[in-house]
XYZ file of N, CA, C and O in Angstrom:
752
model
N 89.412 64.986 167.856
C 88.107 65.426 167.625
C 87.869 66.075 166.076
O 86.826 65.816 165.151
N 88.791 67.312 166.034
C 88.349 68.291 164.618
C 88.889 67.613 163.191
O 88.215 67.583 162.316
N 89.539 66.854 163.574
C 89.962 65.871 162.228
C 89.098 64.531 161.849
O 88.651 64.746 160.871
N 88.411 64.137 163.029
C 87.216 63.196 162.951
C 86.078 64.108 162.172
O 85.462 63.231 161.019
N 85.840 65.098 162.820
C 84.590 66.080 162.318
C 84.855 66.403 160.733
O 83.947 66.246 160.083
N 86.224 66.820 160.551
C 86.587 67.241 159.175
C 86.190 66.163 158.176
O 85.766 66.264 157.018
N 86.928 64.619 158.798
C 86.806 63.561 157.758
C 85.188 63.212 157.412
O 84.964 62.832 156.521
N 84.307 63.174 158.576
C 83.244 62.870 158.361
C 82.448 63.805 157.446
O 81.562 63.609 156.685
N 82.496 65.246 157.533
C 81.970 66.081 156.516
C 82.589 65.862 155.387
O 81.604 65.843 154.263
N 83.680 65.508 155.078
C 84.205 65.133 153.629
C 83.718 63.951 153.164
O 83.353 64.022 151.920
N 83.568 63.084 153.898
C 82.724 61.706 153.354
C 81.408 62.242 153.014
O 81.165 61.460 151.868
N 80.371 62.799 153.747
C 79.339 63.145 153.589
C 79.343 64.063 152.304
O 78.231 64.030 151.464
N 80.059 65.227 151.982
C 80.064 65.755 151.142
C 80.517 65.174 149.785
O 79.698 65.416 148.686
N 81.345 64.145 149.879
C 81.659 63.371 148.745
C 80.459 62.277 148.295
O 80.091 62.087 147.142
N 79.650 61.686 149.176
C 78.838 61.133 148.960
C 77.508 61.826 148.252
O 76.855 61.626 147.405
N 77.312 63.176 149.052
C 76.291 64.292 148.406
C 76.645 64.349 146.812
O 76.047 64.301 145.592
N 77.954 64.912 146.381
C 78.452 64.887 144.990
C 78.180 63.906 144.238
O 78.012 64.122 143.114
N 78.501 62.701 144.938
C 78.534 61.558 143.920
C 77.081 61.030 143.702
O 76.466 61.101 142.521
N 75.902 61.473 144.506
C 74.531 61.383 144.423
C 74.167 62.589 143.103
O 73.456 61.960 142.343
N 74.620 63.709 143.405
C 74.261 64.807 142.503
C 74.948 64.090 140.921
O 74.054 64.294 139.969
N 76.376 63.698 140.861
C 76.643 63.241 139.700
C 75.635 61.861 138.921
O 75.687 61.932 137.794
N 75.500 61.281 140.183
C 74.459 60.012 139.285
C 73.091 60.756 138.761
O 72.768 60.097 138.073
N 72.617 61.726 139.655
C 71.227 62.049 138.789
C 71.814 62.588 137.421
O 70.715 62.539 136.582
N 72.745 63.390 137.174
C 73.373 63.945 135.939
C 73.430 62.772 135.209
O 72.716 62.617 133.959
N 74.228 61.581 135.473
C 74.198 60.563 134.707
C 72.875 59.816 134.249
O 72.750 59.460 133.095
N 72.399 59.932 135.384
C 70.835 59.335 134.960
C 69.949 60.165 133.784
O 69.351 59.429 132.811
N 70.132 61.486 133.841
C 69.774 62.441 132.757
C 70.222 61.969 131.819
O 69.600 61.985 130.569
N 71.584 61.952 131.675
C 72.171 61.937 130.365
C 71.766 60.471 129.460
O 71.804 60.313 128.588
N 71.818 59.342 130.502
C 71.524 58.105 130.014
C 70.061 58.210 129.554
O 69.795 57.378 128.263
N 69.123 58.620 130.180
C 67.727 59.221 129.600
C 67.518 59.810 128.136
O 67.049 59.362 127.149
N 68.511 60.820 128.306
C 68.538 61.518 126.916
C 69.266 60.561 125.481
O 68.827 60.613 124.517
N 70.340 59.781 125.956
C 70.764 58.823 125.352
C 69.936 57.953 124.713
O 70.169 57.369 123.513
N 68.978 57.147 125.597
C 67.709 56.337 125.336
C 66.908 56.768 124.297
O 66.535 56.551 123.184
N 66.654 58.207 124.506
C 65.485 58.863 123.529
C 66.181 59.150 122.301
O 65.391 58.873 121.097
N 67.599 59.399 122.083
C 67.998 59.731 120.913
C 68.122 58.220 120.174
O 67.825 57.987 118.953
N 68.493 57.336 120.759
C 68.967 55.971 120.294
C 67.601 54.894 119.950
O 67.701 54.422 118.833
N 66.477 55.334 120.660
C 65.224 54.982 119.948
C 64.245 55.638 119.445
O 63.254 55.266 118.898
N 64.704 56.781 118.931
C 63.746 57.649 118.082
C 62.841 58.345 118.870
O 61.829 58.860 118.070
N 62.564 58.309 120.085
C 61.729 59.281 120.974
C 62.268 60.582 120.771
O 62.870 61.320 119.878
N 61.169 61.672 121.061
C 61.235 63.076 121.059
C 62.457 63.673 121.830
O 62.796 63.065 122.962
N 63.121 64.435 121.040
C 64.554 64.975 121.757
C 64.216 65.851 122.715
O 63.254 66.442 123.192
N 64.714 65.160 123.832
C 64.277 65.772 125.391
C 65.169 67.065 125.721
O 66.042 67.512 124.927
N 64.264 67.856 126.645
C 64.939 69.133 126.899
C 65.537 68.879 128.278
O 65.088 68.022 128.845
N 66.150 69.936 128.804
C 66.640 69.565 130.177
C 65.422 69.910 131.097
O 65.325 68.823 132.169
N 64.245 70.332 131.024
C 63.176 70.415 131.668
C 62.514 69.011 131.894
O 62.408 68.566 132.685
N 62.422 68.507 130.454
C 61.738 66.992 130.295
C 62.470 65.887 131.309
O 61.854 65.204 131.575
N 63.943 66.007 131.055
C 64.746 65.177 131.849
C 64.519 65.810 133.328
O 64.404 64.411 134.162
N 64.436 66.484 133.816
C 64.445 67.050 135.148
C 63.096 66.346 135.817
O 62.891 66.079 136.631
N 62.071 66.518 134.692
C 60.811 66.168 135.078
C 60.642 64.650 135.357
O 60.355 63.952 136.231
N 61.272 63.844 134.393
C 61.064 62.610 134.187
C 62.206 62.060 135.395
O 61.916 60.628 135.301
N 63.066 62.218 135.854
C 64.307 61.944 136.881
C 63.542 62.603 138.404
O 64.260 62.544 139.303
N 62.259 62.888 138.289
C 61.819 63.635 139.641
C 61.942 62.213 140.824
O 61.470 61.233 140.224
N 62.559 62.219 141.799
C 62.580 61.532 142.717
C 63.903 60.716 142.452
O 64.074 59.647 143.411
N 64.643 60.639 141.600
C 65.773 59.873 141.337
C 66.733 60.107 142.569
O 67.243 58.973 142.870
N 66.942 60.983 142.951
C 67.891 61.324 144.129
C 67.350 60.346 145.167
O 68.399 59.952 146.056
N 66.277 60.584 145.903
C 65.793 59.899 146.793
C 66.057 58.268 146.666
O 66.445 57.309 147.523
N 65.692 58.025 145.466
C 66.107 56.274 145.097
C 67.535 55.981 145.053
O 67.859 54.977 145.761
N 68.492 57.223 144.709
C 69.962 56.785 144.574
C 70.401 57.037 145.999
O 71.194 56.218 146.481
N 69.783 57.456 146.986
C 70.032 57.630 148.449
C 69.882 56.328 149.065
O 70.691 55.578 149.580
N 68.716 55.547 148.615
C 68.115 54.361 149.203
C 69.027 53.309 148.998
O 69.700 52.443 149.438
N 69.738 53.499 147.480
C 70.685 52.566 146.901
C 72.114 52.723 147.346
O 72.571 51.517 147.660
N 72.441 53.878 147.775
C 73.949 54.010 148.459
C 73.740 53.302 149.869
O 74.403 52.591 150.354
N 72.396 53.598 150.524
C 72.153 52.681 151.827
C 72.287 51.343 151.730
O 72.852 50.781 152.601
N 71.874 50.631 150.763
C 71.772 49.085 150.557
C 72.961 48.872 150.375
O 73.811 47.873 150.884
N 73.923 49.517 149.438
C 75.475 49.334 149.068
C 76.274 49.140 150.243
O 77.042 48.534 150.383
N 76.101 50.450 151.115
C 76.787 50.871 152.378
C 76.442 49.437 153.308
O 77.675 48.840 154.026
N 75.106 49.168 153.138
C 75.006 48.140 154.417
C 75.734 46.572 154.020
O 76.160 45.795 154.605
N 75.490 46.289 152.698
C 76.376 45.042 152.109
C 77.760 45.216 152.339
O 78.273 44.356 152.777
N 78.249 46.347 152.045
C 79.920 46.602 152.106
C 80.396 46.455 153.378
O 81.319 45.833 153.913
N 79.493 47.104 154.464
C 79.773 47.085 155.798
C 79.821 45.605 156.178
O 80.537 45.137 157.281
N 78.781 45.009 155.995
C 78.523 43.351 156.510
C 79.673 42.602 155.921
O 80.236 41.801 156.483
N 80.005 42.829 154.544
C 81.234 42.099 153.768
C 82.497 42.258 154.583
O 83.267 41.550 154.896
N 82.564 43.583 154.960
C 84.017 44.393 155.456
C 84.260 43.527 157.035
O 85.009 43.003 157.435
N 83.214 43.644 157.674
C 82.799 43.064 158.721
C 83.287 41.581 159.147
O 83.844 40.798 159.568
N 82.549 40.673 157.883
C 83.075 39.250 157.941
C 84.441 38.972 157.437
O 85.141 38.311 157.816
N 84.974 39.901 156.479
C 86.404 39.939 156.110
C 87.273 40.022 157.260
O 88.222 39.437 157.634
N 86.853 41.029 157.945
C 87.708 41.667 159.226
C 87.823 40.453 160.321
O 88.714 40.183 160.763
N 86.697 39.649 160.475
C 86.652 38.432 161.495
C 87.540 37.610 160.515
O 88.420 36.632 161.514
N 87.236 36.857 159.712
C 88.161 35.922 159.143
C 89.433 36.360 159.051
O 90.315 35.384 159.633
N 90.075 37.586 158.829
C 91.721 37.976 158.540
C 91.800 38.005 159.970
O 93.004 37.555 160.757
N 91.038 38.412 160.907
C 91.462 38.811 162.412
C 91.795 37.531 163.254
O 92.805 37.369 164.142
N 90.860 36.261 162.865
C 90.988 35.076 163.307
C 92.050 34.146 162.962
O 92.858 33.827 163.591
N 92.485 34.641 161.595
C 93.701 33.963 161.045
C 94.821 34.475 161.528
O 95.788 33.865 162.210
N 95.012 35.906 161.904
C 96.043 36.520 162.379
C 96.633 35.947 163.732
O 97.405 35.516 164.447
N 95.348 36.188 164.574
C 95.153 35.902 165.841
C 95.569 34.549 166.334
O 96.522 33.978 167.485
N 95.037 33.930 165.493
C 94.950 32.347 165.893
C 96.437 31.561 165.273
O 96.708 30.496 165.716
N 97.239 32.045 164.375
C 98.094 31.619 163.902
C 99.609 32.086 164.467
O 99.783 33.568 164.728
N 100.476 31.672 164.880
C 101.697 32.324 165.802
C 102.488 32.898 164.593
O 102.080 32.719 163.298
N 103.431 33.876 165.003
C 104.529 34.222 163.922
C 105.369 32.899 163.131
O 105.881 33.535 161.935
N 105.295 32.045 163.779
C 105.966 30.867 163.050
C 105.227 30.421 161.798
O 105.863 29.764 161.059
N 103.877 30.890 161.771
C 103.355 30.196 160.708
C 102.746 31.247 159.697
O 101.649 31.698 159.418
N 103.827 32.652 159.436
C 103.261 33.410 158.586
C 103.220 33.128 157.237
O 102.010 33.607 156.378
N 103.708 31.864 156.656
C 103.343 31.287 155.175
C 101.649 30.821 155.306
O 101.403 31.140 154.343
N 101.316 30.127 156.396
C 100.319 29.487 156.529
C 99.185 30.674 156.350
O 98.125 30.582 156.067
N 99.606 31.553 157.239
C 98.607 32.978 157.570
C 98.338 33.707 156.258
O 97.361 34.188 155.864
N 99.451 33.955 155.362
C 99.294 34.359 154.218
C 98.659 33.459 153.263
O 97.545 34.189 152.317
N 98.601 32.389 153.202
C 98.075 31.467 152.471
C 96.285 31.619 152.544
O 95.617 31.245 151.744
N 96.242 31.442 154.015
C 94.626 31.584 154.621
C 94.199 32.943 154.138
O 92.681 33.168 153.774
N 94.816 33.940 154.342
C 94.263 35.102 153.966
C 93.761 35.154 152.634
O 92.910 35.689 152.186
N 94.997 34.517 151.656
C 94.591 34.491 150.410
C 93.483 33.806 149.992
O 92.478 34.257 148.996
N 93.158 32.855 150.617
C 91.993 32.060 150.653
C 90.838 32.978 150.907
O 89.564 32.722 150.501
N 90.894 33.730 151.860
C 89.839 34.532 152.539
C 89.468 35.797 151.083
O 88.360 36.176 151.237
N 90.618 36.292 150.650
C 90.461 37.449 149.615
C 89.628 37.153 148.470
O 89.209 37.705 148.163
N 90.486 35.821 147.950
C 89.973 35.457 146.606
C 88.391 35.397 146.551
O 87.866 35.712 145.747
N 87.567 34.857 147.430
C 86.083 34.485 147.211
C 85.749 36.054 147.298
O 84.406 36.221 146.580
N 85.972 36.779 148.132
C 85.682 38.371 148.305
C 85.792 38.831 147.039
O 84.645 39.727 146.678
N 87.018 38.834 146.091
C 87.340 39.655 144.932
C 86.249 38.978 144.072
O 85.613 39.620 143.057
N 85.935 37.676 143.864
C 85.018 37.028 142.873
C 83.519 37.542 143.245
O 83.154 37.960 142.158
N 83.079 37.752 144.366
C 82.047 37.844 144.680
C 81.722 39.592 144.415
O 80.866 39.961 143.678
N 82.827 40.302 144.654
C 82.641 41.652 144.259
C 82.276 41.915 142.621
O 81.769 43.073 142.161
N 83.307 41.018 141.955
C 82.921 41.356 140.480
C 81.730 40.952 140.003
O 81.269 41.116 139.165
N 81.441 39.346 140.458
C 80.260 39.379 140.252
C 79.116 40.269 140.485
O 78.123 40.462 139.768
N 79.130 40.702 141.550
C 77.863 41.642 142.358
C 77.913 43.008 141.198
O 77.240 43.503 140.730
N 79.497 43.346 140.996
C 79.287 44.553 140.408
C 78.674 44.339 138.806
O 78.093 45.130 138.146
N 78.924 43.317 138.281
C 78.505 42.909 137.025
C 76.878 42.692 137.051
O 76.148 43.315 135.952
N 76.335 42.063 138.056
C 74.900 42.067 138.195
C 74.001 43.372 138.388
O 73.112 43.388 137.995
N 74.758 44.348 139.170
C 74.036 45.557 139.282
C 74.563 46.696 138.076
O 74.063 47.716 138.429
N 74.875 46.070 137.248
C 75.937 47.091 135.976
C 74.570 48.158 135.457
O 74.374 49.298 135.405
N 73.050 47.487 135.662
C 71.971 48.127 134.812
C 71.383 49.034 135.932
O 70.158 49.499 135.621
N 71.480 49.030 137.055
C 70.668 49.535 138.459
C 70.333 50.924 138.160
O 69.089 51.379 137.791
N 71.398 51.717 137.591
C 70.902 53.163 137.521
C 70.259 53.390 136.285
O 69.156 54.300 136.013
N 70.571 52.412 135.126
C 69.632 52.665 133.809
C 68.266 52.219 134.465
O 67.018 52.997 133.621
N 67.926 51.439 134.941
C 66.662 50.980 134.962
C 65.894 51.764 136.105
O 64.661 52.172 135.832
N 66.603 52.202 137.435
C 66.353 53.080 138.384
C 65.517 54.518 137.701
O 64.798 54.904 138.128
N 66.411 55.049 136.460
C 66.262 56.109 135.762
C 65.174 55.814 134.916
O 63.721 56.634 134.701
N 65.072 54.858 133.864
C 64.299 55.009 132.935
C 62.721 54.226 133.161
O 61.919 55.043 132.940
N 63.073 53.441 134.253
C 61.497 52.543 134.635
C 60.992 53.273 135.822
O 60.307 52.622 136.336
N 61.811 54.104 136.444
C 61.386 54.688 137.679
C 61.175 53.538 138.851
O 60.107 53.777 139.487
N 61.969 52.725 138.790
C 61.701 52.016 139.943
C 62.571 52.104 141.292
O 63.334 53.053 141.232
N 62.080 51.545 142.654
C 62.637 51.766 143.672
C 64.025 51.157 143.755
O 64.489 50.504 142.423
N 64.817 51.442 144.693
C 66.466 50.997 144.827
C 66.339 49.601 144.689
O 67.234 49.023 143.762
N 65.611 48.893 145.448
C 65.405 47.405 145.642
C 64.799 46.608 144.339
O 65.500 45.873 143.677
N 63.818 47.244 144.077
C 63.331 46.689 142.492
C 64.238 46.896 141.616
O 64.394 46.244 140.288
N 64.926 48.125 141.260
C 65.845 48.172 140.216
C 67.010 47.280 140.377
O 67.467 46.779 139.480
N 67.414 47.127 141.594
C 68.469 45.866 141.538
C 67.951 44.139 141.262
O 68.695 43.703 140.531
N 66.758 44.266 141.802
C 66.265 43.118 141.379
C 66.099 42.753 139.771
O 66.299 41.994 138.905
N 65.650 43.886 139.254
C 65.610 44.308 137.691
C 67.026 43.869 137.097
O 66.857 43.476 135.820
N 67.871 44.677 137.742
C 69.498 44.466 137.088
C 69.903 43.060 137.189
O 70.174 42.305 136.163
N 69.742 42.291 137.937
C 69.904 40.848 138.214
C 69.326 40.129 137.093
O 69.541 39.152 136.610
N 67.895 40.451 136.978
C 67.080 39.800 135.682
C 67.841 40.010 134.417
O 67.757 38.869 133.879
N 67.877 41.240 134.063
C 68.756 41.672 132.858
C 70.005 40.976 132.425
O 70.137 40.639 131.603
N 70.833 40.695 133.794
C 71.885 40.035 133.391
C 71.940 38.439 133.780
O 72.793 37.773 133.314
N 70.587 37.834 133.827
C 70.556 36.317 134.124
C 70.573 36.120 132.375
O 69.852 36.324 131.637
N 71.417 35.131 132.237
C 71.998 34.249 130.909
C 72.900 35.387 130.283
O 73.205 34.819 129.003
N 72.996 36.584 130.700
C 73.840 37.138 129.950
C 75.125 37.812 130.634
O 75.897 38.861 130.554
N 75.356 36.944 131.654
C 76.497 37.812 132.532
C 77.920 37.777 131.865
O 78.377 38.767 132.174
N 78.146 36.420 131.137
C 79.552 36.895 130.314
C 79.872 37.728 129.453
O 80.661 38.540 129.355
N 78.578 37.579 128.698
C 78.550 38.843 127.752
C 78.671 40.208 128.436
O 79.202 41.351 127.912
N 78.051 40.587 129.596
C 77.654 41.605 130.461
C 79.333 42.390 130.695
O 79.532 43.226 130.893
N 79.939 41.008 131.395
C 81.144 41.019 131.905
C 82.161 41.679 130.877
O 82.862 42.250 131.116
N 81.925 40.646 129.894
C 82.874 41.422 128.556
C 82.761 42.680 128.409
O 84.005 43.283 127.740
N 81.719 42.923 127.869
C 81.558 44.492 127.275
C 82.124 45.433 128.604
O 82.571 46.223 128.198
N 81.770 45.090 129.855
C 82.417 46.125 130.762
C 83.714 46.165 130.698
O 84.571 46.798 131.034
N 84.376 44.936 130.628
C 86.032 44.831 130.890
C 86.682 45.466 129.569
O 87.521 46.279 129.778
N 86.061 45.338 128.319
C 86.625 45.646 127.137
C 86.383 47.329 127.174
O 87.492 48.143 127.066
N 85.312 47.867 127.591
C 85.151 49.346 127.417
C 85.772 49.997 128.738
O 86.378 50.768 128.637
N 86.020 49.203 129.894
C 86.920 49.622 130.799
C 88.412 49.952 130.764
O 89.488 50.606 130.851
N 88.988 48.730 129.803
C 90.256 48.597 129.368
C 90.417 49.937 128.409
O 91.486 50.258 128.510
N 89.613 50.091 127.296
C 89.777 51.148 126.467
C 89.770 52.463 127.121
O 90.524 53.469 126.884
N 88.809 52.783 128.140
C 88.823 54.001 128.736
C 90.008 53.984 129.548
O 90.721 55.139 129.795
N 90.440 52.961 130.034
C 91.802 53.056 131.055
C 93.059 53.553 130.223
O 93.720 54.110 130.578
N 92.900 52.728 128.953
C 94.020 53.281 127.890
C 94.004 54.658 127.579
O 94.781 55.378 127.649
N 92.751 55.186 127.086
C 92.535 56.226 126.704
C 92.716 57.799 127.827
O 93.723 58.250 127.532
N 92.726 57.096 129.106
C 92.450 58.334 129.990
C 94.351 57.814 130.371
O 94.614 58.848 131.275
N 94.891 57.167 130.452
C 96.392 56.831 130.888
C 97.151 57.692 130.223
O 98.423 57.957 130.518
N 96.963 57.706 128.790
C 98.176 58.574 128.023
C 98.024 59.972 128.473
O 99.188 60.200 128.674
N 96.965 60.898 128.374
C 97.031 62.074 129.156
C 97.768 62.220 130.543
O 98.548 62.872 130.898
N 97.490 60.973 131.123
C 97.879 60.935 132.423
C 99.228 61.048 132.936
O 99.793 61.527 133.242
N 99.930 60.025 131.759
C 101.257 59.730 131.868
C 102.162 60.858 131.221
O 103.279 61.046 131.638
N 101.432 61.665 130.501
C 101.926 62.695 129.960
C 102.062 64.151 130.924
O 103.422 64.618 130.975
N 100.972 63.911 131.715
C 101.246 64.978 133.129
C 102.132 64.796 134.166
O 102.702 65.314 134.558
N 102.167 63.453 134.313
C 102.905 62.753 135.234
C 104.594 62.965 134.807
O 105.449 63.496 135.693
N 104.601 62.621 133.859
C 106.319 63.150 132.984
C 106.566 64.765 133.215
O 107.762 65.122 133.568
N 105.577 65.486 132.637
C 105.801 66.636 132.678
C 106.162 67.383 134.050
O 106.899 67.963 134.743
N 105.248 66.934 135.195
C 105.584 66.906 136.435
C 106.715 66.720 137.109
O 107.302 67.582 137.840
N 107.236 65.303 136.645
C 108.611 65.077 137.265
C 109.537 65.686 136.620
O 110.737 65.990 137.182
N 109.528 66.321 135.352
C 110.384 67.191 134.778
C 110.700 68.159 135.442
O 111.934 68.977 135.721
N 109.424 69.126 135.547
C 109.379 70.281 136.462
C 109.986 69.961 137.712
O 110.746 71.020 138.206
N 109.513 69.111 138.310
C 110.365 69.048 139.821
C 111.829 68.764 139.903
O 112.406 69.078 140.726
N 112.191 68.123 138.740
C 113.708 67.740 138.537
C 114.847 68.836 137.968
O 115.476 69.029 137.878
N 113.907 69.732 137.726
C 114.396 70.896 136.588
C 114.870 70.642 135.217
O 115.696 71.145 134.689
N 114.274 69.454 134.614
C 114.865 69.301 133.198
C 114.136 70.310 132.634
O 113.020 71.109 132.707
N 114.508 70.339 131.056
C 113.968 71.463 130.296
C 112.880 71.218 129.917
O 111.998 72.325 129.366
N 112.423 69.881 129.877
C 110.962 70.162 129.483
C 109.592 70.094 130.289
O 108.503 69.659 130.123
N 109.964 70.485 131.448
C 108.973 70.691 132.761
C 108.175 71.807 132.493
O 106.708 71.345 132.729
N 108.506 72.906 131.630
C 107.338 74.023 131.541
C 106.352 73.280 130.381
O 105.182 73.798 130.526
N 107.139 72.775 129.400
C 106.121 72.139 128.361
C 105.094 71.186 129.086
O 103.694 70.988 128.616
N 105.547 70.333 130.048
C 104.453 69.443 130.723
C 103.795 70.134 131.423
O 102.422 69.597 131.375
C-alpha cells in the first residue's frame, strides 16, 4: 500500500514538474521567436502574460498523449499476450519473430507520431491554440516536410547526444575510478 501511494505521488509529481518545465520552455521559445523575428524584446512579465492558460492546455495535451499511449500499450499487450499464450515453448523462435513483427510497426508509428507532433508546443504557445488544435496544426506544418523535419530532429538529437555523452562519460569514469580506489578517482 505505502509503496503504491509513494509511487503514485512520485508519478504525479514528475508530471507536474514536467508541465512546469514545458511552460518555461514555451516562454523561452516565445522569447527566441521574438528575437529571431525582430519583435519587441520580451520581459518575463510579458512572456508570463502571453503564456497565460498554457499550463491548462499542456495538461490537456498530456491527457491526450496518455490516452493514446495507454491505448497503444493495451493493443501491444494483447498482441504479445496472444502470441505468448498461443505458441507453446517449442515454438519460441516463431514467438520471437511474431513479437518482432508486432514491435516494428509500433516503433515506426512512434517515430512518425513524434515527428508529426514536433511543433505542438511552439504552436500551442505562439498561436495560443488548444491542445487538439495545436496537434492538428503541427500535423499540418509537417505535411510535405516530414523527412526534412525528421532529418533536423535526428541531426540535432545526435549532436546533443554526443555533446552530453562526453561529460557523462568523464563522470562515469571518475566514479568507477573512485569506487575501485584508482588514483584518478578524486579528479573524476
